[in-house]
């Protein structure tokens, strides 16, 4: 831990000695480039699910006029359609950790893809509002799984030097998916946009065949024995673990130190009791739970998902002749700022970006005029609060608690999202300014929460972060 600052200056990948015979360490640039390509490629496959997540979140806003017209439904009925996604996501979140621990990160992503494909097919061929809602519920279940497993998979395969930047690609792709749904939804029908929603699922299913499984998951105790006190508990798949880690770090890279650290930390977890939901509130884990769940609650009650789901209506209420103009303005701000967050994540750190984001969203919510408010709010949200809570969630829980804690934190996130997205239309009818002043107060509270309770995780291994919370 005390050597953290020095370790940050070390190369990303440490290679074995070269064959020149002089005993010096070889640079092996080809191996380094190859390994980074594997990590980046694996991340790209994982975030195809994030792109699907974004399309699904953004789908309800541009499709609102068409679906309401074609099915002759009211605002209240459409609010059910929009918010039922979060109800499905809560179900997916509830089982996400356990499922990902039992079948692996790749298989969990594949299951979520199948659920999303099923949901979009139900929407495409629906003849009634009921089937629309069932399809949206199935998509929600799928993205509830994705919202947990994608950031966890990325954090477990990435070197610590790149983990923050790669993890932030997750919210970047969510942003891109949402933006694409907004843009295309202004030109095409809701049927066609639903067909497009199937494409990322098919691409991810194809990619999952070739990417490596998470090395840390491969090292978990077999047959669900993580956290048992049995003397027969054993490390799960050591050969597959080393092969996956070697593939991710490069053929010529010496992985012995990193592998030893991961094995040592995992072996220590054998002696801990099997995790239960009640164990999250034990003194060893309560700090991590407060940070993880607190960030998720504050993220949702800051109001961003309400704006994502109902952007079209918000801009019409603000005086735009069409909500499409406002949605395109959001896209123009959101995507570049999220891209900036990817570049800054491993340089500026998590805490600073979170506080800048919280301050910006607080300012945006407090501004008079919904059109200007939506643009500033979206950009500020994207640089920090949009993705960093998911990054931190994937970093702070040890492997024996990751499934249970991850499910709980993800469930908290989607519960908050459902509450806000369902109530938003009614709040907006009550008072547009009052609604956003409430969001502003939550964003102000977020700044204080981050400053007081959220640690900086940049430049630290997962094992170091998790050990610091246990202390």
Short mmCIF file of C-alpha atoms in Angstrom, two decimals:
data_model
loop_
_atom_site.label_atom_id
_atom_site.label_comp_id
_atom_site.label_asym_id
_atom_site.label_seq_id
_atom_site.Cartn_x
_atom_site.Cartn_y
_atom_site.Cartn_z
CA UNK A 1 0.00 0.00 0.00
CA UNK A 2 2.76 2.45 0.93
CA UNK A 3 4.49 1.72 -2.36
CA UNK A 4 1.40 2.73 -4.34
CA UNK A 5 2.85 5.97 -5.62
CA UNK A 6 6.01 4.26 -6.82
CA UNK A 7 4.08 1.44 -8.46
CA UNK A 8 2.10 3.94 -10.49
CA UNK A 9 5.34 4.81 -12.27
CA UNK A 10 6.03 1.24 -13.34
CA UNK A 11 5.29 0.03 -16.87
CA UNK A 12 1.84 -1.34 -17.52
CA UNK A 13 3.16 -4.80 -18.39
CA UNK A 14 6.32 -6.36 -16.96
CA UNK A 15 7.99 -8.72 -19.39
CA UNK A 16 10.32 -11.62 -18.86
CA UNK A 17 13.99 -11.37 -19.68
CA UNK A 18 14.86 -11.24 -23.32
CA UNK A 19 16.86 -13.86 -25.18
CA UNK A 20 19.89 -11.70 -25.73
CA UNK A 21 21.78 -13.43 -22.95
CA UNK A 22 22.71 -10.23 -21.10
CA UNK A 23 20.13 -10.87 -18.41
CA UNK A 24 18.38 -7.56 -19.00
CA UNK A 25 14.64 -7.37 -19.01
CA UNK A 26 13.23 -7.35 -22.52
CA UNK A 27 10.78 -4.68 -23.56
CA UNK A 28 8.73 -7.02 -25.76
CA UNK A 29 6.73 -4.23 -27.36
CA UNK A 30 4.93 -6.66 -29.64
CA UNK A 31 3.69 -8.65 -26.66
CA UNK A 32 2.62 -5.51 -24.86
CA UNK A 33 0.70 -4.29 -27.89
CA UNK A 34 -0.87 -7.71 -28.36
CA UNK A 35 -1.98 -7.92 -24.73
CA UNK A 36 -3.47 -4.44 -24.76
CA UNK A 37 -5.33 -5.40 -27.93
CA UNK A 38 -6.81 -8.42 -26.13
CA UNK A 39 -7.91 -6.29 -23.16
CA UNK A 40 -9.35 -3.60 -25.41
CA UNK A 41 -11.05 -6.18 -27.63
CA UNK A 42 -12.58 -7.94 -24.64
CA UNK A 43 -13.77 -4.60 -23.29
CA UNK A 44 -15.29 -3.77 -26.69
CA UNK A 45 -17.31 -6.99 -26.64
CA UNK A 46 -18.48 -6.32 -23.09
CA UNK A 47 -19.56 -2.76 -23.82
CA UNK A 48 -21.66 -3.90 -26.77
CA UNK A 49 -24.01 -4.76 -23.92
CA UNK A 50 -23.65 -1.21 -22.62
CA UNK A 51 -24.61 0.07 -26.07
CA UNK A 52 -27.70 -2.13 -25.89
CA UNK A 53 -28.37 -0.70 -22.42
CA UNK A 54 -28.25 2.82 -23.84
CA UNK A 55 -30.56 2.09 -26.77
CA UNK A 56 -33.07 0.53 -24.38
CA UNK A 57 -33.00 3.52 -22.01
CA UNK A 58 -33.28 6.00 -24.88
CA UNK A 59 -35.96 4.06 -26.75
CA UNK A 60 -38.99 5.36 -24.85
CA UNK A 61 -38.38 9.07 -25.43
CA UNK A 62 -38.44 9.38 -29.26
CA UNK A 63 -41.00 6.57 -29.56
CA UNK A 64 -43.50 8.19 -27.21
CA UNK A 65 -45.57 10.07 -29.85
CA UNK A 66 -45.73 7.09 -32.23
CA UNK A 67 -46.62 4.45 -29.63
CA UNK A 68 -49.20 6.68 -27.93
CA UNK A 69 -50.81 7.38 -31.30
CA UNK A 70 -50.75 3.80 -32.61
CA UNK A 71 -52.08 2.22 -29.42
CA UNK A 72 -54.23 5.18 -28.35
CA UNK A 73 -52.87 5.25 -24.79
CA UNK A 74 -52.66 7.96 -22.14
CA UNK A 75 -49.65 9.58 -20.49
CA UNK A 76 -50.21 7.42 -17.42
CA UNK A 77 -50.23 4.23 -19.54
CA UNK A 78 -47.10 5.32 -21.37
CA UNK A 79 -45.45 6.07 -18.04
CA UNK A 80 -46.00 2.41 -17.17
CA UNK A 81 -44.36 1.36 -20.45
CA UNK A 82 -41.40 3.69 -19.89
CA UNK A 83 -40.85 2.82 -16.23
CA UNK A 84 -41.51 -0.93 -16.42
CA UNK A 85 -38.01 -1.22 -17.89
CA UNK A 86 -36.69 -0.37 -14.45
CA UNK A 87 -38.99 -2.92 -12.81
CA UNK A 88 -37.46 -5.61 -15.03
CA UNK A 89 -34.01 -4.25 -14.30
CA UNK A 90 -34.66 -4.62 -10.57
CA UNK A 91 -35.45 -8.30 -11.14
CA UNK A 92 -32.29 -8.67 -13.21
CA UNK A 93 -30.26 -6.82 -10.60
CA UNK A 94 -31.59 -9.07 -7.83
CA UNK A 95 -30.15 -12.20 -9.48
CA UNK A 96 -27.22 -10.57 -11.31
CA UNK A 97 -24.50 -11.22 -8.74
CA UNK A 98 -25.51 -14.80 -7.99
CA UNK A 99 -25.94 -15.62 -11.69
CA UNK A 100 -22.60 -14.07 -12.68
CA UNK A 101 -20.85 -15.97 -9.86
CA UNK A 102 -22.42 -19.30 -10.79
CA UNK A 103 -22.19 -19.33 -14.59
CA UNK A 104 -19.42 -16.79 -15.19
CA UNK A 105 -19.28 -13.27 -16.56
CA UNK A 106 -19.47 -14.26 -20.23
CA UNK A 107 -22.44 -16.59 -19.83
CA UNK A 108 -24.30 -13.97 -17.78
CA UNK A 109 -23.84 -11.47 -20.61
CA UNK A 110 -25.10 -14.05 -23.11
CA UNK A 111 -28.25 -14.65 -21.04
CA UNK A 112 -28.91 -10.91 -20.89
CA UNK A 113 -28.56 -10.69 -24.68
CA UNK A 114 -31.18 -13.41 -25.18
CA UNK A 115 -33.58 -11.64 -22.82
CA UNK A 116 -33.15 -8.35 -24.68
CA UNK A 117 -33.66 -10.00 -28.06
CA UNK A 118 -36.84 -11.66 -26.78
CA UNK A 119 -38.08 -8.32 -25.44
CA UNK A 120 -37.53 -6.44 -28.68
CA UNK A 121 -39.20 -9.20 -30.70
CA UNK A 122 -42.26 -8.93 -28.44
CA UNK A 123 -42.35 -5.17 -29.00
CA UNK A 124 -41.92 -5.49 -32.77
CA UNK A 125 -44.79 -7.96 -33.14
CA UNK A 126 -47.01 -6.68 -30.34
CA UNK A 127 -50.70 -6.09 -31.04
CA UNK A 128 -51.60 -4.78 -27.60
CA UNK A 129 -50.18 -2.65 -24.81
CA UNK A 130 -49.80 -5.75 -22.64
CA UNK A 131 -47.25 -7.30 -25.00
CA UNK A 132 -45.45 -3.98 -25.29
CA UNK A 133 -45.08 -3.94 -21.51
CA UNK A 134 -43.98 -7.59 -21.32
CA UNK A 135 -41.35 -6.95 -23.99
CA UNK A 136 -40.09 -3.86 -22.17
CA UNK A 137 -40.01 -5.85 -18.91
CA UNK A 138 -37.87 -8.57 -20.56
CA UNK A 139 -35.46 -5.95 -21.91
CA UNK A 140 -35.26 -4.46 -18.43
CA UNK A 141 -34.36 -7.84 -16.96
CA UNK A 142 -31.58 -8.16 -19.50
CA UNK A 143 -30.07 -4.74 -18.91
CA UNK A 144 -30.39 -5.26 -15.14
CA UNK A 145 -27.94 -8.15 -15.59
CA UNK A 146 -25.74 -6.12 -17.91
CA UNK A 147 -25.56 -3.14 -15.56
CA UNK A 148 -23.80 -5.35 -13.00
CA UNK A 149 -21.76 -7.80 -15.02
CA UNK A 150 -20.23 -5.45 -17.63
CA UNK A 151 -18.39 -3.11 -15.20
CA UNK A 152 -17.39 -6.09 -13.03
CA UNK A 153 -15.95 -7.97 -16.02
CA UNK A 154 -14.00 -4.94 -17.22
CA UNK A 155 -12.58 -4.20 -13.76
CA UNK A 156 -11.47 -7.83 -13.39
CA UNK A 157 -9.62 -8.08 -16.71
CA UNK A 158 -8.01 -4.63 -16.89
CA UNK A 159 -4.57 -3.68 -15.53
CA UNK A 160 -4.88 -1.13 -12.72
CA UNK A 161 -3.22 1.55 -14.88
CA UNK A 162 -6.01 1.32 -17.44
CA UNK A 163 -8.93 0.13 -15.32
CA UNK A 164 -10.55 3.53 -14.80
CA UNK A 165 -10.41 4.56 -18.45
CA UNK A 166 -11.63 1.19 -19.72
CA UNK A 167 -14.39 1.05 -17.11
CA UNK A 168 -15.59 4.47 -18.22
CA UNK A 169 -16.11 3.14 -21.74
CA UNK A 170 -19.14 1.41 -20.21
CA UNK A 171 -21.07 4.68 -19.55
CA UNK A 172 -19.65 6.12 -22.79
CA UNK A 173 -21.30 3.35 -24.78
CA UNK A 174 -24.51 3.72 -22.77
CA UNK A 175 -24.40 7.38 -23.75
CA UNK A 176 -23.75 6.51 -27.41
CA UNK A 177 -26.61 4.01 -27.43
CA UNK A 178 -28.98 6.54 -25.91
CA UNK A 179 -27.82 9.20 -28.35
CA UNK A 180 -28.30 6.88 -31.32
CA UNK A 181 -31.83 6.06 -30.15
CA UNK A 182 -32.60 9.78 -29.86
CA UNK A 183 -31.18 10.61 -33.29
CA UNK A 184 -32.65 7.67 -35.21
CA UNK A 185 -35.96 7.97 -33.38
CA UNK A 186 -36.50 11.37 -34.98
CA UNK A 187 -36.41 9.80 -38.46
CA UNK A 188 -37.64 6.20 -38.19
CA UNK A 189 -40.64 4.43 -36.68
CA UNK A 190 -40.68 2.76 -33.29
CA UNK A 191 -40.89 -0.64 -35.04
CA UNK A 192 -37.65 -0.02 -36.93
CA UNK A 193 -35.86 1.33 -33.85
CA UNK A 194 -36.81 -1.87 -32.01
CA UNK A 195 -35.22 -3.92 -34.81
CA UNK A 196 -32.02 -1.87 -34.45
CA UNK A 197 -32.08 -2.65 -30.73
CA UNK A 198 -31.46 -6.34 -31.50
CA UNK A 199 -28.19 -5.70 -33.39
CA UNK A 200 -25.84 -5.04 -30.40
CA UNK A 201 -27.09 -8.22 -28.75
CA UNK A 202 -26.18 -10.31 -31.80
CA UNK A 203 -22.75 -8.67 -32.02
CA UNK A 204 -22.02 -9.34 -28.37
CA UNK A 205 -23.15 -12.96 -28.59
CA UNK A 206 -20.67 -13.49 -31.44
CA UNK A 207 -17.85 -11.76 -29.55
CA UNK A 208 -18.39 -13.69 -26.31
CA UNK A 209 -17.26 -16.84 -28.07
CA UNK A 210 -13.68 -15.58 -28.48
CA UNK A 211 -12.93 -13.33 -25.48
CA UNK A 212 -11.36 -14.79 -22.30
CA UNK A 213 -13.34 -15.29 -19.11
CA UNK A 214 -12.51 -13.13 -16.09
CA UNK A 215 -9.34 -14.59 -14.51
CA UNK A 216 -10.55 -13.69 -11.02
CA UNK A 217 -13.80 -15.56 -11.58
CA UNK A 218 -11.89 -18.60 -12.84
CA UNK A 219 -9.96 -18.58 -9.58
CA UNK A 220 -13.08 -18.45 -7.42
CA UNK A 221 -13.80 -21.39 -5.18
CA UNK A 222 -15.49 -24.13 -7.17
CA UNK A 223 -19.10 -25.25 -6.84
CA UNK A 224 -20.14 -22.14 -4.94
CA UNK A 225 -17.69 -22.91 -2.11
CA UNK A 226 -16.47 -19.33 -1.85
CA UNK A 227 -16.61 -18.25 1.73
CA UNK A 228 -17.08 -21.73 3.24
CA UNK A 229 -15.18 -22.91 6.26
CA UNK A 230 -14.83 -26.41 4.89
CA UNK A 231 -11.33 -27.78 4.86
CA UNK A 232 -12.12 -29.26 1.45
CA UNK A 233 -12.67 -25.87 -0.11
CA UNK A 234 -10.27 -25.37 -2.97
CA UNK A 235 -9.31 -22.90 -5.64
CA UNK A 236 -11.52 -23.34 -8.69
CA UNK A 237 -9.74 -23.32 -12.06
CA UNK A 238 -6.05 -22.44 -11.56
CA UNK A 239 -4.89 -23.51 -15.02
CA UNK A 240 -7.68 -21.65 -16.79
CA UNK A 241 -7.00 -18.66 -14.52
CA UNK A 242 -3.33 -18.49 -15.50
CA UNK A 243 -4.12 -19.04 -19.17
CA UNK A 244 -6.70 -16.25 -19.20
CA UNK A 245 -4.42 -13.86 -17.30
CA UNK A 246 -1.51 -14.65 -19.62
CA UNK A 247 -3.69 -14.03 -22.66
CA UNK A 248 -4.76 -10.67 -21.26
CA UNK A 249 -1.22 -9.58 -20.32
CA UNK A 250 0.69 -11.01 -23.30
CA UNK A 251 2.60 -14.23 -24.01
CA UNK A 252 5.99 -12.79 -23.04
CA UNK A 253 4.77 -11.00 -19.92
CA UNK A 254 5.75 -12.22 -16.47
CA UNK A 255 2.42 -12.58 -14.69
CA UNK A 256 3.81 -14.32 -11.61
CA UNK A 257 3.56 -11.31 -9.26
CA UNK A 258 0.03 -10.34 -10.29
CA UNK A 259 -1.13 -13.97 -10.24
CA UNK A 260 0.38 -14.50 -6.78
CA UNK A 261 -1.37 -11.41 -5.39
CA UNK A 262 -4.73 -12.51 -6.77
CA UNK A 263 -4.27 -16.10 -5.53
CA UNK A 264 -3.18 -14.95 -2.08
CA UNK A 265 -6.18 -12.67 -1.69
CA UNK A 266 -8.58 -15.33 -2.97
CA UNK A 267 -7.16 -18.01 -0.68
CA UNK A 268 -7.66 -15.77 2.34
CA UNK A 269 -11.33 -15.50 1.45
CA UNK A 270 -11.75 -19.27 1.85
CA UNK A 271 -11.93 -18.81 5.60
CA UNK A 272 -14.74 -16.27 5.48
CA UNK A 273 -18.36 -17.43 5.85
CA UNK A 274 -20.54 -17.76 2.76
CA UNK A 275 -21.99 -14.37 1.94
CA UNK A 276 -25.61 -13.53 2.74
CA UNK A 277 -27.50 -10.29 2.27
CA UNK A 278 -27.43 -9.64 6.02
CA UNK A 279 -23.62 -9.89 6.00
CA UNK A 280 -23.44 -6.69 3.96
CA UNK A 281 -24.13 -4.77 7.15
CA UNK A 282 -21.25 -6.34 9.07
CA UNK A 283 -18.61 -3.85 10.17
CA UNK A 284 -16.11 -5.27 7.65
CA UNK A 285 -18.32 -4.39 4.68
CA UNK A 286 -20.63 -1.60 5.82
CA UNK A 287 -18.32 1.20 4.63
CA UNK A 288 -18.17 -0.24 1.12
CA UNK A 289 -21.95 -0.78 1.10
CA UNK A 290 -22.59 2.83 2.18
CA UNK A 291 -20.31 4.14 -0.57
CA UNK A 292 -21.68 1.82 -3.29
CA UNK A 293 -25.38 2.10 -2.45
CA UNK A 294 -25.13 5.79 -1.54
CA UNK A 295 -23.69 6.72 -4.91
CA UNK A 296 -26.41 4.75 -6.68
CA UNK A 297 -29.22 6.42 -4.71
CA UNK A 298 -27.79 9.88 -5.31
CA UNK A 299 -27.20 9.13 -8.99
CA UNK A 300 -30.83 8.20 -9.55
CA UNK A 301 -32.49 10.86 -7.41
CA UNK A 302 -30.46 13.45 -9.27
CA UNK A 303 -33.07 12.85 -12.00
CA UNK A 304 -30.99 11.82 -15.02
CA UNK A 305 -33.00 8.74 -15.98
CA UNK A 306 -36.20 10.77 -15.91
CA UNK A 307 -34.66 13.09 -18.50
CA UNK A 308 -33.44 10.13 -20.57
CA UNK A 309 -36.87 8.46 -20.56
CA UNK A 310 -38.98 11.55 -21.22
CA UNK A 311 -36.68 14.05 -22.95
CA UNK A 312 -39.16 14.56 -25.77
CA UNK A 313 -41.92 15.65 -23.41
CA UNK A 314 -39.58 17.84 -21.33
CA UNK A 315 -38.53 19.92 -24.32
CA UNK A 316 -42.11 20.26 -25.55
CA UNK A 317 -43.03 21.52 -22.07
CA UNK A 318 -40.15 23.98 -22.28
CA UNK A 319 -41.69 25.59 -25.35
CA UNK A 320 -39.99 23.75 -28.23
CA UNK A 321 -42.28 23.08 -31.15
CA UNK A 322 -40.82 19.57 -31.28
CA UNK A 323 -38.95 17.58 -28.66
CA UNK A 324 -36.56 16.35 -31.37
CA UNK A 325 -34.58 19.60 -31.40
CA UNK A 326 -33.93 19.42 -27.67
CA UNK A 327 -32.98 15.75 -27.81
CA UNK A 328 -30.42 16.41 -30.54
CA UNK A 329 -28.99 19.25 -28.43
CA UNK A 330 -28.58 16.79 -25.56
CA UNK A 331 -26.78 14.37 -27.83
CA UNK A 332 -24.41 17.11 -28.98
CA UNK A 333 -23.37 17.77 -25.38
CA UNK A 334 -23.60 14.35 -23.78
CA UNK A 335 -21.43 12.20 -26.04
CA UNK A 336 -18.33 14.48 -26.17
CA UNK A 337 -18.37 15.09 -22.41
CA UNK A 338 -18.63 11.36 -21.69
CA UNK A 339 -15.68 10.81 -24.02
CA UNK A 340 -13.74 13.43 -22.04
CA UNK A 341 -14.49 11.50 -18.85
CA UNK A 342 -12.86 8.40 -20.38
CA UNK A 343 -9.64 10.36 -20.95
CA UNK A 344 -9.66 11.94 -17.48
CA UNK A 345 -10.63 8.93 -15.37
CA UNK A 346 -7.11 7.61 -14.71
CA UNK A 347 -5.54 11.09 -14.62
CA UNK A 348 -7.86 13.27 -12.57
CA UNK A 349 -9.19 10.46 -10.37
CA UNK A 350 -12.67 9.33 -9.42
CA UNK A 351 -13.31 11.69 -6.50
CA UNK A 352 -12.51 14.90 -8.38
CA UNK A 353 -14.68 14.00 -11.37
CA UNK A 354 -17.55 13.00 -9.09
CA UNK A 355 -17.42 16.32 -7.23
CA UNK A 356 -17.17 18.35 -10.45
CA UNK A 357 -20.10 16.36 -11.84
CA UNK A 358 -22.20 16.86 -8.69
CA UNK A 359 -21.52 20.59 -8.63
CA UNK A 360 -22.36 20.92 -12.33
CA UNK A 361 -25.61 19.00 -12.09
CA UNK A 362 -26.61 21.02 -9.03
CA UNK A 363 -26.02 24.23 -11.00
CA UNK A 364 -27.83 22.88 -14.06
CA UNK A 365 -30.90 21.85 -12.08
CA UNK A 366 -31.08 25.23 -10.38
CA UNK A 367 -31.06 27.23 -13.61
CA UNK A 368 -34.29 28.74 -14.82
CA UNK A 369 -35.47 27.50 -18.22
CA UNK A 370 -35.77 23.79 -18.94
CA UNK A 371 -34.14 23.98 -22.36
CA UNK A 372 -30.86 25.38 -20.98
CA UNK A 373 -31.21 23.21 -17.89
CA UNK A 374 -31.35 19.95 -19.82
CA UNK A 375 -28.20 20.74 -21.84
CA UNK A 376 -26.01 21.71 -18.84
CA UNK A 377 -27.36 18.97 -16.64
CA UNK A 378 -26.66 16.21 -19.16
CA UNK A 379 -23.07 17.29 -19.77
CA UNK A 380 -22.25 17.59 -16.07
CA UNK A 381 -23.85 14.24 -15.30
CA UNK A 382 -21.92 12.48 -18.06
CA UNK A 383 -18.47 13.51 -16.84
CA UNK A 384 -18.84 11.80 -13.47
CA UNK A 385 -22.12 10.68 -11.93
CA UNK A 386 -23.19 8.85 -15.08
CA UNK A 387 -20.52 6.17 -14.93
CA UNK A 388 -18.16 6.48 -11.97
CA UNK A 389 -20.60 4.97 -9.42
CA UNK A 390 -20.59 1.80 -11.56
CA UNK A 391 -16.77 1.88 -11.73
CA UNK A 392 -16.47 2.19 -7.95
CA UNK A 393 -19.11 -0.50 -7.38
CA UNK A 394 -17.03 -2.92 -9.46
CA UNK A 395 -13.86 -2.11 -7.46
CA UNK A 396 -14.76 -2.03 -3.77
CA UNK A 397 -16.26 -5.44 -2.97
CA UNK A 398 -14.11 -8.59 -2.46
CA UNK A 399 -14.85 -11.63 -4.57
CA UNK A 400 -16.65 -13.49 -1.76
CA UNK A 401 -19.11 -10.59 -1.35
CA UNK A 402 -19.16 -9.27 -4.93
CA UNK A 403 -22.20 -11.25 -6.04
CA UNK A 404 -24.37 -10.42 -3.04
CA UNK A 405 -23.17 -6.83 -2.67
CA UNK A 406 -23.26 -6.17 -6.40
CA UNK A 407 -26.82 -7.44 -6.64
CA UNK A 408 -27.87 -5.27 -3.70
CA UNK A 409 -26.22 -2.10 -5.00
CA UNK A 410 -27.54 -2.66 -8.54
CA UNK A 411 -31.02 -3.32 -7.14
CA UNK A 412 -30.84 -0.05 -5.17
CA UNK A 413 -29.90 1.78 -8.37
CA UNK A 414 -32.80 0.40 -10.40
CA UNK A 415 -35.28 0.85 -7.56
CA UNK A 416 -34.36 4.52 -7.45
CA UNK A 417 -34.58 4.70 -11.23
CA UNK A 418 -38.09 3.20 -11.18
CA UNK A 419 -39.30 5.60 -8.50
CA UNK A 420 -37.98 8.65 -10.33
CA UNK A 421 -39.01 7.59 -13.86
CA UNK A 422 -42.54 6.62 -12.82
CA UNK A 423 -43.14 9.71 -10.68
CA UNK A 424 -41.49 12.20 -13.03
CA UNK A 425 -44.48 12.96 -15.24
CA UNK A 426 -46.62 13.61 -12.19
CA UNK A 427 -43.94 15.80 -10.59
CA UNK A 428 -43.57 17.76 -13.82
CA UNK A 429 -47.32 18.36 -13.92
CA UNK A 430 -47.17 19.56 -10.31
CA UNK A 431 -44.26 22.00 -10.79
CA UNK A 432 -41.57 21.90 -13.45
CA UNK A 433 -39.33 24.24 -11.48
CA UNK A 434 -40.03 22.54 -8.15
CA UNK A 435 -39.11 19.18 -9.64
CA UNK A 436 -35.71 20.34 -10.80
CA UNK A 437 -34.98 22.28 -7.63
CA UNK A 438 -35.52 18.98 -5.79
CA UNK A 439 -33.04 17.33 -8.15
CA UNK A 440 -30.62 20.23 -7.50
CA UNK A 441 -30.73 19.62 -3.75
CA UNK A 442 -29.90 15.95 -4.28
CA UNK A 443 -26.95 16.87 -6.51
CA UNK A 444 -25.68 19.26 -3.84
CA UNK A 445 -25.90 16.47 -1.28
CA UNK A 446 -23.93 14.25 -3.67
CA UNK A 447 -21.00 16.68 -3.58
CA UNK A 448 -20.87 16.47 0.22
CA UNK A 449 -21.24 12.67 0.20
CA UNK A 450 -18.33 12.20 -2.21
CA UNK A 451 -16.09 14.65 -0.38
CA UNK A 452 -16.71 12.97 2.98
CA UNK A 453 -17.04 9.27 2.24
CA UNK A 454 -15.83 8.19 -1.21
CA UNK A 455 -12.15 7.12 -1.40
CA UNK A 456 -9.90 7.54 -4.42
CA UNK A 457 -9.35 4.17 -6.16
CA UNK A 458 -7.19 5.35 -9.05
CA UNK A 459 -3.89 3.49 -9.46
CA UNK A 460 -4.68 0.75 -6.93
CA UNK A 461 -5.25 -2.96 -7.52
CA UNK A 462 -8.66 -4.41 -6.72
CA UNK A 463 -7.11 -6.36 -3.86
CA UNK A 464 -5.58 -3.19 -2.36
CA UNK A 465 -8.89 -1.31 -2.59
CA UNK A 466 -10.86 -4.10 -1.00
CA UNK A 467 -8.31 -4.66 1.76
CA UNK A 468 -8.43 -0.94 2.65
CA UNK A 469 -12.19 -1.14 3.17
CA UNK A 470 -11.83 -4.20 5.39
CA UNK A 471 -9.36 -2.31 7.57
#
